[in-house]
Short mmCIF file of C-alpha atoms in Angstrom, two decimals:
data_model
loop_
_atom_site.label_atom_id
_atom_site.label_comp_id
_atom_site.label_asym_id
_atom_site.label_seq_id
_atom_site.Cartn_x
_atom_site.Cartn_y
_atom_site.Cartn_z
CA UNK A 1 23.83 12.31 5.44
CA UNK A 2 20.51 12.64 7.32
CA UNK A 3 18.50 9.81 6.84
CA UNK A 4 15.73 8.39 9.17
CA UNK A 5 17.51 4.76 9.94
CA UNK A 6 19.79 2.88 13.06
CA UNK A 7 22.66 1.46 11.22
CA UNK A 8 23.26 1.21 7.44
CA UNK A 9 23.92 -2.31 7.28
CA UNK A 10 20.72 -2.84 9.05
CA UNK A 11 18.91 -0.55 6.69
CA UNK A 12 17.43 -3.72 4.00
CA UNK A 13 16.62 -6.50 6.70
CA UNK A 14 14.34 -3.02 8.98
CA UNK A 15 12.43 -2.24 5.84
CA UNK A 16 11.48 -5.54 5.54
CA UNK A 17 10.62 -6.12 8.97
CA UNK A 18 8.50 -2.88 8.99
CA UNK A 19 7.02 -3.73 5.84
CA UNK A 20 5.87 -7.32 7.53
CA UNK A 21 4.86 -6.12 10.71
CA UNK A 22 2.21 -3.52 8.98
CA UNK A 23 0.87 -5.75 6.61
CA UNK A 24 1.30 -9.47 7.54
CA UNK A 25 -1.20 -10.21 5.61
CA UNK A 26 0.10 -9.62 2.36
CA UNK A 27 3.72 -10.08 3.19
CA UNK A 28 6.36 -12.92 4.85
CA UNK A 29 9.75 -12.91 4.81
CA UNK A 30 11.31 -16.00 4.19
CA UNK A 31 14.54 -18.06 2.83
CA UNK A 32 17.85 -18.74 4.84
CA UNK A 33 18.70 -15.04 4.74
CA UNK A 34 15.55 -13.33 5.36
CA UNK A 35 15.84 -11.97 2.05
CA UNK A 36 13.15 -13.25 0.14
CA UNK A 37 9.43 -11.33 0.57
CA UNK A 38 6.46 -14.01 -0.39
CA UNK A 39 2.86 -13.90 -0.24
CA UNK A 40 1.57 -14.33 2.88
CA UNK A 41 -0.78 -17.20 1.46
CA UNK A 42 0.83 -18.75 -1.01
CA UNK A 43 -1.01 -19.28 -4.43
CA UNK A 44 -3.05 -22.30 -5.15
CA UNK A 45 -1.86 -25.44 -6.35
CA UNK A 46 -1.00 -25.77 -9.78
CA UNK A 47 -0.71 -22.11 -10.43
CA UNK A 48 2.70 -20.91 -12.45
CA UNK A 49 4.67 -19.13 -10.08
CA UNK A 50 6.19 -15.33 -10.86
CA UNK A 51 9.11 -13.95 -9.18
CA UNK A 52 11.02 -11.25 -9.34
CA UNK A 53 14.48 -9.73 -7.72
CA UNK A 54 16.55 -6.76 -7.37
CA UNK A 55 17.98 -4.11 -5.20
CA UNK A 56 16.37 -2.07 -2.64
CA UNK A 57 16.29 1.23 -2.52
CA UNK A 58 13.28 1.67 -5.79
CA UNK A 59 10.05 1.02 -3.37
CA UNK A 60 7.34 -0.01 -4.41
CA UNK A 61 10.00 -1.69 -6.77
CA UNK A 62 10.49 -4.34 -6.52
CA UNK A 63 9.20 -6.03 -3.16
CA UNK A 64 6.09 -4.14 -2.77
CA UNK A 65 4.69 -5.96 -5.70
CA UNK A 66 4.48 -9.54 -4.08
CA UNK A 67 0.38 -10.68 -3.78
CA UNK A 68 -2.20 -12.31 -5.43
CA UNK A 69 -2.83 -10.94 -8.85
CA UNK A 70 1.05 -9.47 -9.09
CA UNK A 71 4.37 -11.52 -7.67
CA UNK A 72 4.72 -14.72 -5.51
CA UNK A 73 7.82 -13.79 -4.39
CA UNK A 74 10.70 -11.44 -4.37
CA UNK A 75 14.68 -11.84 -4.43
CA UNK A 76 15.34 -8.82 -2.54
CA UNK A 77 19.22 -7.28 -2.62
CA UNK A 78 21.13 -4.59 -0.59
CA UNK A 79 20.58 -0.88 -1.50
CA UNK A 80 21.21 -0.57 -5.50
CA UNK A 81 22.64 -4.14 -5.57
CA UNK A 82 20.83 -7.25 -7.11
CA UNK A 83 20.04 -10.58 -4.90
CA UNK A 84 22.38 -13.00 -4.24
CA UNK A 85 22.12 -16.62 -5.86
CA UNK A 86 20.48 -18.49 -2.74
CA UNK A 87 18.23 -16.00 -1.90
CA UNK A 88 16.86 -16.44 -5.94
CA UNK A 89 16.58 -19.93 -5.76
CA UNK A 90 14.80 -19.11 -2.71
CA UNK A 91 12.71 -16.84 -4.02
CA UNK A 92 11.93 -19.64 -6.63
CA UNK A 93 11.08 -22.17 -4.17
CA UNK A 94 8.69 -20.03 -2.72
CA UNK A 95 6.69 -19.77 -5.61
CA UNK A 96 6.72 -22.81 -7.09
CA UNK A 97 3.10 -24.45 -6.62
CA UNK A 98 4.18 -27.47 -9.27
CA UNK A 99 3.58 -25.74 -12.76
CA UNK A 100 6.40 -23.94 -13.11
CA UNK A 101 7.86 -20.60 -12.38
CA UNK A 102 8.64 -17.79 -14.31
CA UNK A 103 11.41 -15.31 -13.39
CA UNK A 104 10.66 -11.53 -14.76
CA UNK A 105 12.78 -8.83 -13.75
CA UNK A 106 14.99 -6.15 -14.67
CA UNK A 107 17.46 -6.30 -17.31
CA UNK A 108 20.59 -5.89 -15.38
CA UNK A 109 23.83 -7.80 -15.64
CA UNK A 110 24.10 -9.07 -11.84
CA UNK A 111 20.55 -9.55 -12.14
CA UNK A 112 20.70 -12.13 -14.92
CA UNK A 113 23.58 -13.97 -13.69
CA UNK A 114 22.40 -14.97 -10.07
CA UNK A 115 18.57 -15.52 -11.73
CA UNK A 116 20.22 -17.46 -14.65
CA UNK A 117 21.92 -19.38 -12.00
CA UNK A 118 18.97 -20.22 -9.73
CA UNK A 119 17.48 -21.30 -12.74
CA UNK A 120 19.77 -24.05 -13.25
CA UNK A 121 20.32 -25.49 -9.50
CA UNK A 122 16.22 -25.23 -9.33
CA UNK A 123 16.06 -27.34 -12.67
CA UNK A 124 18.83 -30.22 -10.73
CA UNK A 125 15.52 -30.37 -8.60
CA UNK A 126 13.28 -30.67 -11.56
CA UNK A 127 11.89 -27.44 -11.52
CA UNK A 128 10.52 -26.21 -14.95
CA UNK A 129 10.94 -22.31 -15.33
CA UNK A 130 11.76 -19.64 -18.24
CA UNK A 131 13.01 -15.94 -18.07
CA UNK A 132 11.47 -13.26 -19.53
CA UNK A 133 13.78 -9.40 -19.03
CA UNK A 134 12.09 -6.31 -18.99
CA UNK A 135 14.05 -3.72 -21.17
CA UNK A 136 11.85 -0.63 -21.20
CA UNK A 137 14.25 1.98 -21.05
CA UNK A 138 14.49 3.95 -24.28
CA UNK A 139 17.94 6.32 -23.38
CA UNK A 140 19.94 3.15 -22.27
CA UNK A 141 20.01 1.77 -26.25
CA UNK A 142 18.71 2.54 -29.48
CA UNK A 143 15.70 0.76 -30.85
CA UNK A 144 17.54 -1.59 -32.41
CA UNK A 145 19.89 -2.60 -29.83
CA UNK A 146 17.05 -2.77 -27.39
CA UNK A 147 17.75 -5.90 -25.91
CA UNK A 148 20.86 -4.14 -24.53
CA UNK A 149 18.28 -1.70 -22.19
CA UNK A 150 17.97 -1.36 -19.11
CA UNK A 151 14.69 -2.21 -17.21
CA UNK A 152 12.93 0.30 -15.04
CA UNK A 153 9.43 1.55 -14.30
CA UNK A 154 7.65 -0.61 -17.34
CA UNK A 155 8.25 -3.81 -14.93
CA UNK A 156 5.62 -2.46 -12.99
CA UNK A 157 3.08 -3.27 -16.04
CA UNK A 158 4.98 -6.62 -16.76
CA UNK A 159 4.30 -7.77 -13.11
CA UNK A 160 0.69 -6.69 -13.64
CA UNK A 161 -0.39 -7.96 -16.86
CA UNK A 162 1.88 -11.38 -16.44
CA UNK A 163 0.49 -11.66 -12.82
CA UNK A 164 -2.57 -11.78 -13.73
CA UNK A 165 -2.68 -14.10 -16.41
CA UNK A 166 -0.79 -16.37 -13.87
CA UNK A 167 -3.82 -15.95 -11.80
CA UNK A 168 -6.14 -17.98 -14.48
CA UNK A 169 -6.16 -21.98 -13.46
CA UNK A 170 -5.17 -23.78 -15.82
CA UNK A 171 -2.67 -21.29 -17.52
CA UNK A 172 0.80 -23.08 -18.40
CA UNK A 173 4.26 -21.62 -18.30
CA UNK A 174 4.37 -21.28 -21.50
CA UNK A 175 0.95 -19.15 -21.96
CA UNK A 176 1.93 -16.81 -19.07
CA UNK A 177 5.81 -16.80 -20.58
CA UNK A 178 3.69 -16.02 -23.93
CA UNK A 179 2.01 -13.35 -21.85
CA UNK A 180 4.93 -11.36 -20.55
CA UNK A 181 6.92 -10.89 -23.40
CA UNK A 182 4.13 -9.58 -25.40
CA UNK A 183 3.38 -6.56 -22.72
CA UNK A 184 7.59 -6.15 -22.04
CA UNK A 185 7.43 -5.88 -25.67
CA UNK A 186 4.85 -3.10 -25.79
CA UNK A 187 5.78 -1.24 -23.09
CA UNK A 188 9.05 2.01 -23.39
CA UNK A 189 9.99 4.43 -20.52
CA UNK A 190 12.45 7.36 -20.06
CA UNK A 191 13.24 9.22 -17.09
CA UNK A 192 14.72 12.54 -15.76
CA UNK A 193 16.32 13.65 -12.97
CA UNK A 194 16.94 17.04 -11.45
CA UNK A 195 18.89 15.91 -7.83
CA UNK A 196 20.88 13.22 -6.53
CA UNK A 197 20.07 10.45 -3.99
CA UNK A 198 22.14 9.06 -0.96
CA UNK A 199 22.57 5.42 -1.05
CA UNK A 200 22.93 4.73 2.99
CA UNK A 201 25.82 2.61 3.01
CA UNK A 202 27.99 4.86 1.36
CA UNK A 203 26.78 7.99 3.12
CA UNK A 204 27.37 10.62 0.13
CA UNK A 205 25.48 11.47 -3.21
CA UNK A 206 25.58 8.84 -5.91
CA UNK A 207 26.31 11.48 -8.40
CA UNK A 208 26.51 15.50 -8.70
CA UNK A 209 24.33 17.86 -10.94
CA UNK A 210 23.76 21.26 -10.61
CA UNK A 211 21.23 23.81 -9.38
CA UNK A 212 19.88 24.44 -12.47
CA UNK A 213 20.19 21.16 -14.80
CA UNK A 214 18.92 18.40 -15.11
CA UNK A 215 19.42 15.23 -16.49
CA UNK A 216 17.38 13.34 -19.14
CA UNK A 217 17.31 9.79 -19.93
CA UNK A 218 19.40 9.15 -16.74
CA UNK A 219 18.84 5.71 -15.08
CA UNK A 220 17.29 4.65 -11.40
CA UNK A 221 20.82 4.09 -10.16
CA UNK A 222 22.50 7.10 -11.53
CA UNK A 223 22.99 5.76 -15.15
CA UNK A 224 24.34 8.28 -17.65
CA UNK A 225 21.15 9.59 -19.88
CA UNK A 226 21.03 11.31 -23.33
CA UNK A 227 22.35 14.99 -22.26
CA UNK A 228 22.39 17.08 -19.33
CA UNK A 229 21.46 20.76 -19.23
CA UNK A 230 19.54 23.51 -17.64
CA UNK A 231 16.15 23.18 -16.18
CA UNK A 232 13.22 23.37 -18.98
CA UNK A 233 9.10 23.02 -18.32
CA UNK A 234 6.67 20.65 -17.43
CA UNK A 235 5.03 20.95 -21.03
CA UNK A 236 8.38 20.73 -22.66
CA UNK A 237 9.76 18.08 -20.24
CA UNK A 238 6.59 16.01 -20.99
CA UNK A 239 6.66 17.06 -25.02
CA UNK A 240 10.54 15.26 -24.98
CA UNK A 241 9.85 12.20 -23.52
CA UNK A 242 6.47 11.75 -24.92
CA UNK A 243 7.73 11.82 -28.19
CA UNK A 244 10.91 9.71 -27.25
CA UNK A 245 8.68 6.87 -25.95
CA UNK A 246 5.65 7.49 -29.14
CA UNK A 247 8.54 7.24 -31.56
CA UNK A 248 10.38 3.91 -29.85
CA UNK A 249 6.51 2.47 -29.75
CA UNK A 250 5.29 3.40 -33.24
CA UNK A 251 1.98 4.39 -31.77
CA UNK A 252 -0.53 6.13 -33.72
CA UNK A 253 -3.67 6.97 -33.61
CA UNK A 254 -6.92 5.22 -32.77
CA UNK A 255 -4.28 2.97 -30.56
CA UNK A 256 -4.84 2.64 -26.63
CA UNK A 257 -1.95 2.83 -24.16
CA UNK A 258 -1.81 3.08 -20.03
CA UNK A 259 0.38 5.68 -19.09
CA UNK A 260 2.44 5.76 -15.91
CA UNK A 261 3.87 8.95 -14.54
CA UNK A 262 6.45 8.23 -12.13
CA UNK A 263 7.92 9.81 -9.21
CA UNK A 264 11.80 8.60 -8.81
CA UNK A 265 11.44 9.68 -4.90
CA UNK A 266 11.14 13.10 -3.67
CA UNK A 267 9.28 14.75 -6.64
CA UNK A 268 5.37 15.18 -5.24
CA UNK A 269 2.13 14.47 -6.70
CA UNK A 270 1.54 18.39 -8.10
CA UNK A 271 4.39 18.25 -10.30
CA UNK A 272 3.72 14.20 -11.38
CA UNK A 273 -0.22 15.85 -12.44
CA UNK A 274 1.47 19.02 -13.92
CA UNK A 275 3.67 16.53 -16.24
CA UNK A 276 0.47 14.07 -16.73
CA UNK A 277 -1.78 17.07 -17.96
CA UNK A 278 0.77 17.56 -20.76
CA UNK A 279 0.81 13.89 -21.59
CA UNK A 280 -2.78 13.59 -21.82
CA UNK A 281 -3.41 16.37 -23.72
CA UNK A 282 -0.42 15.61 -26.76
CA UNK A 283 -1.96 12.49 -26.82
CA UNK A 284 -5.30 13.16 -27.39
CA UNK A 285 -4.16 15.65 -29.91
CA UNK A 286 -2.74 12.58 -31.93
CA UNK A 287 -5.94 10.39 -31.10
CA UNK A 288 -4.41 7.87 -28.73
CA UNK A 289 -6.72 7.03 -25.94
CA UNK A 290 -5.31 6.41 -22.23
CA UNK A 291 -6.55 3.56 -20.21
CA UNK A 292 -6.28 3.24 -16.39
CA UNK A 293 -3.30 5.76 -15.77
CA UNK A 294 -1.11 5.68 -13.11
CA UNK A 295 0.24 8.30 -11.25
CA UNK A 296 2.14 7.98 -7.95
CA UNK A 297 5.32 6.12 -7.02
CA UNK A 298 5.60 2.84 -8.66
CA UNK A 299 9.48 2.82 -8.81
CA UNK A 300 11.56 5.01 -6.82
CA UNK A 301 15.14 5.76 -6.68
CA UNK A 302 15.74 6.46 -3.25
CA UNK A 303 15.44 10.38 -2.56
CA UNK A 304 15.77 11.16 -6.05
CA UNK A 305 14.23 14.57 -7.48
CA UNK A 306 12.82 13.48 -11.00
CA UNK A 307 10.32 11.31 -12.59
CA UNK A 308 9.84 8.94 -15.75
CA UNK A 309 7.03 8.45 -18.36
CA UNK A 310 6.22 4.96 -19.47
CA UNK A 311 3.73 4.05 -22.02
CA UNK A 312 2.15 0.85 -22.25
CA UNK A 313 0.57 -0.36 -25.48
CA UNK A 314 -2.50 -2.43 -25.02
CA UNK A 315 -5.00 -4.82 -26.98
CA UNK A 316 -7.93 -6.61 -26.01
CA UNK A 317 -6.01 -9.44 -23.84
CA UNK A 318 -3.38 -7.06 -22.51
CA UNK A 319 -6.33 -4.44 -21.33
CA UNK A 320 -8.32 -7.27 -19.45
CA UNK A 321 -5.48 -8.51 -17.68
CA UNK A 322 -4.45 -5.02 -16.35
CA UNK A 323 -8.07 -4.19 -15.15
CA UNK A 324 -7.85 -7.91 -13.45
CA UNK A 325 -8.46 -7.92 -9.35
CA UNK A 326 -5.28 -6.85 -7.33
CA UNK A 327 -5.13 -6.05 -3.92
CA UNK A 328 -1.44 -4.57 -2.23
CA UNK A 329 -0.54 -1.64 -0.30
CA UNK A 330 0.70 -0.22 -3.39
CA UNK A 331 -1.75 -1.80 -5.89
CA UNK A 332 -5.46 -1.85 -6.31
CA UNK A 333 -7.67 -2.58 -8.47
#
């Protein structure tokens, strides 16, 4: 394994620290453990708070996403593992500013249990707060059994659009609850992967796949995908999962949708603009019109050689709340 770290048990709690120490001004770390990431001001009062939680090893997923206009806070777990129950509640406490809080992450068993938890010892405290899951992941269930999917890069546009409706004073739990399951509803992503990663703690690859295949559909931890087989182009990569996502979506045209091309780790910005100039250009050839793309790492899977399309359908209140003000070191605008 070569990997730039001390120890692998100290590999979570030194991210964090580093991530602190260069920009203490968006970030704190806070909670009994350590393993909770707030703002560094916290929001005003009367605001709803957001959080979110899940493993490491995915950033700018999930921590990075904690400031005004995004997160209040983040539950933040070891390497491909969620976060345990205290640091949740936590997580919750440091959001709450006395009009609720609303917990949006990842739709992942271990995930839902601890949240679902926290939830409920919050509440003994008289906390108000609701859940809404992200889901986005297209090879992980059929359309109809979506509810059964898993949630990957399409949180990224949940935490956007729902943080920054939470930004309005005067916006209730329920409108910004409202608010992010209307865009988690809207929003479909599937990935592929052509290497492996190494999760530090265990020191090896977290799966094997040859020279020449690659995976599609396969999740951020290693999830099986849809089928496995030798290497194919950009323009036939991007054809696949375009039309995976269009079809899941039912988008047509004269609709508008922000499109996120996503690198999983080690795949670099050349091939992530090679795969976005097919995108673009299928969809213009069906009359859908892309607003504010992104294109970059938004959620990672460690080292991982791949990348993942997601395609978020927008209206009028959707659009204004992703073009709203938000300032982190891994989102402006």
């Amino acid at each position: 394994m070569k990997k730039i770290l001390n120890q692998p048990d100290d590999y979570v709690d030194e991210t964090l620290d580093g991530m602190c120490a260069a920009h203490p001004d968006v970030y704190r770390r806070t909670g009994e453990s350590g393993r909770v990431i707030a703002r560094a001001e916290p929001g005003f009062e009367g605001k709803v708070g957001v959080v979110s939680g899940g493993g490491s090893g995915h950033l700018p997923l999930f921590t990075g996403y904690v400031s005004p206009g995004l997160l209040d806070a983040c539950a933040v777990g070891n390497v491909f593992a969620g976060p345990a129950i205290g640091d949740c509640v936590d997580a919750m406490r440091a959001a709450d500013q006395g009009a609720g809080v609303l917990r949006l992450y990842g739709n992942y068993g271990g995930d839902r249990m601890n949240f679902d938890m926290a939830g409920e010892l919050t509440e003994l405290d008289g906390m108000r707060s609701a859940t809404v899951l992200v889901a986005d992941d297209v090879a992980s269930a059929s359309h109809e059994e979506r509810a059964k999917r898993r949630g990957v890069a399409g949180v990224v546009y949940a935490y956007k659009i729902t943080g920054a409706k939470a930004e309005q004073r005067g916006a209730s739990l329920e409108e910004v609850t409202r608010v992010a399951r209307k865009a988690v509803d809207a929003c479909a992503s599937i990935g592929v992967a052509l290497t492996s990663c190494i999760v530090p703690e265990a020191g090896m690859p977290s799966f094997t796949i040859g020279d020449h295949e690659i995976e599609m559909g396969m999740g951020i931890h290693g999830e099986p995908g849809i089928w496995r087989g030798e290497l194919k182009s950009a323009d036939a990569l991007a054809a696949e999962m375009l039309q995976r996502v269009l079809n899941d979506l039912g988008i047509g045209a004269g609709e508008r949708v922000s499109v996120m091309v996503n690198s999983l780790g080690a795949t670099p910005y050349e091939e992530l603009y090679i795969l976005y100039r097919a995108v673009s250009r299928e969809l213009a050839a069906k009359g859908v019109s892309i607003v504010a793309p992104l294109v970059g790492r938004y959620a990672t899977s460690m080292e991982m050689t791949g990348a993942s399309l997601t395609l978020q359908r927008l209206d009028g209140e959707l659009e204004a709340l992703l073009r709203a003000p938000a300032n982190c070191p891994f989102w402006r605008s």
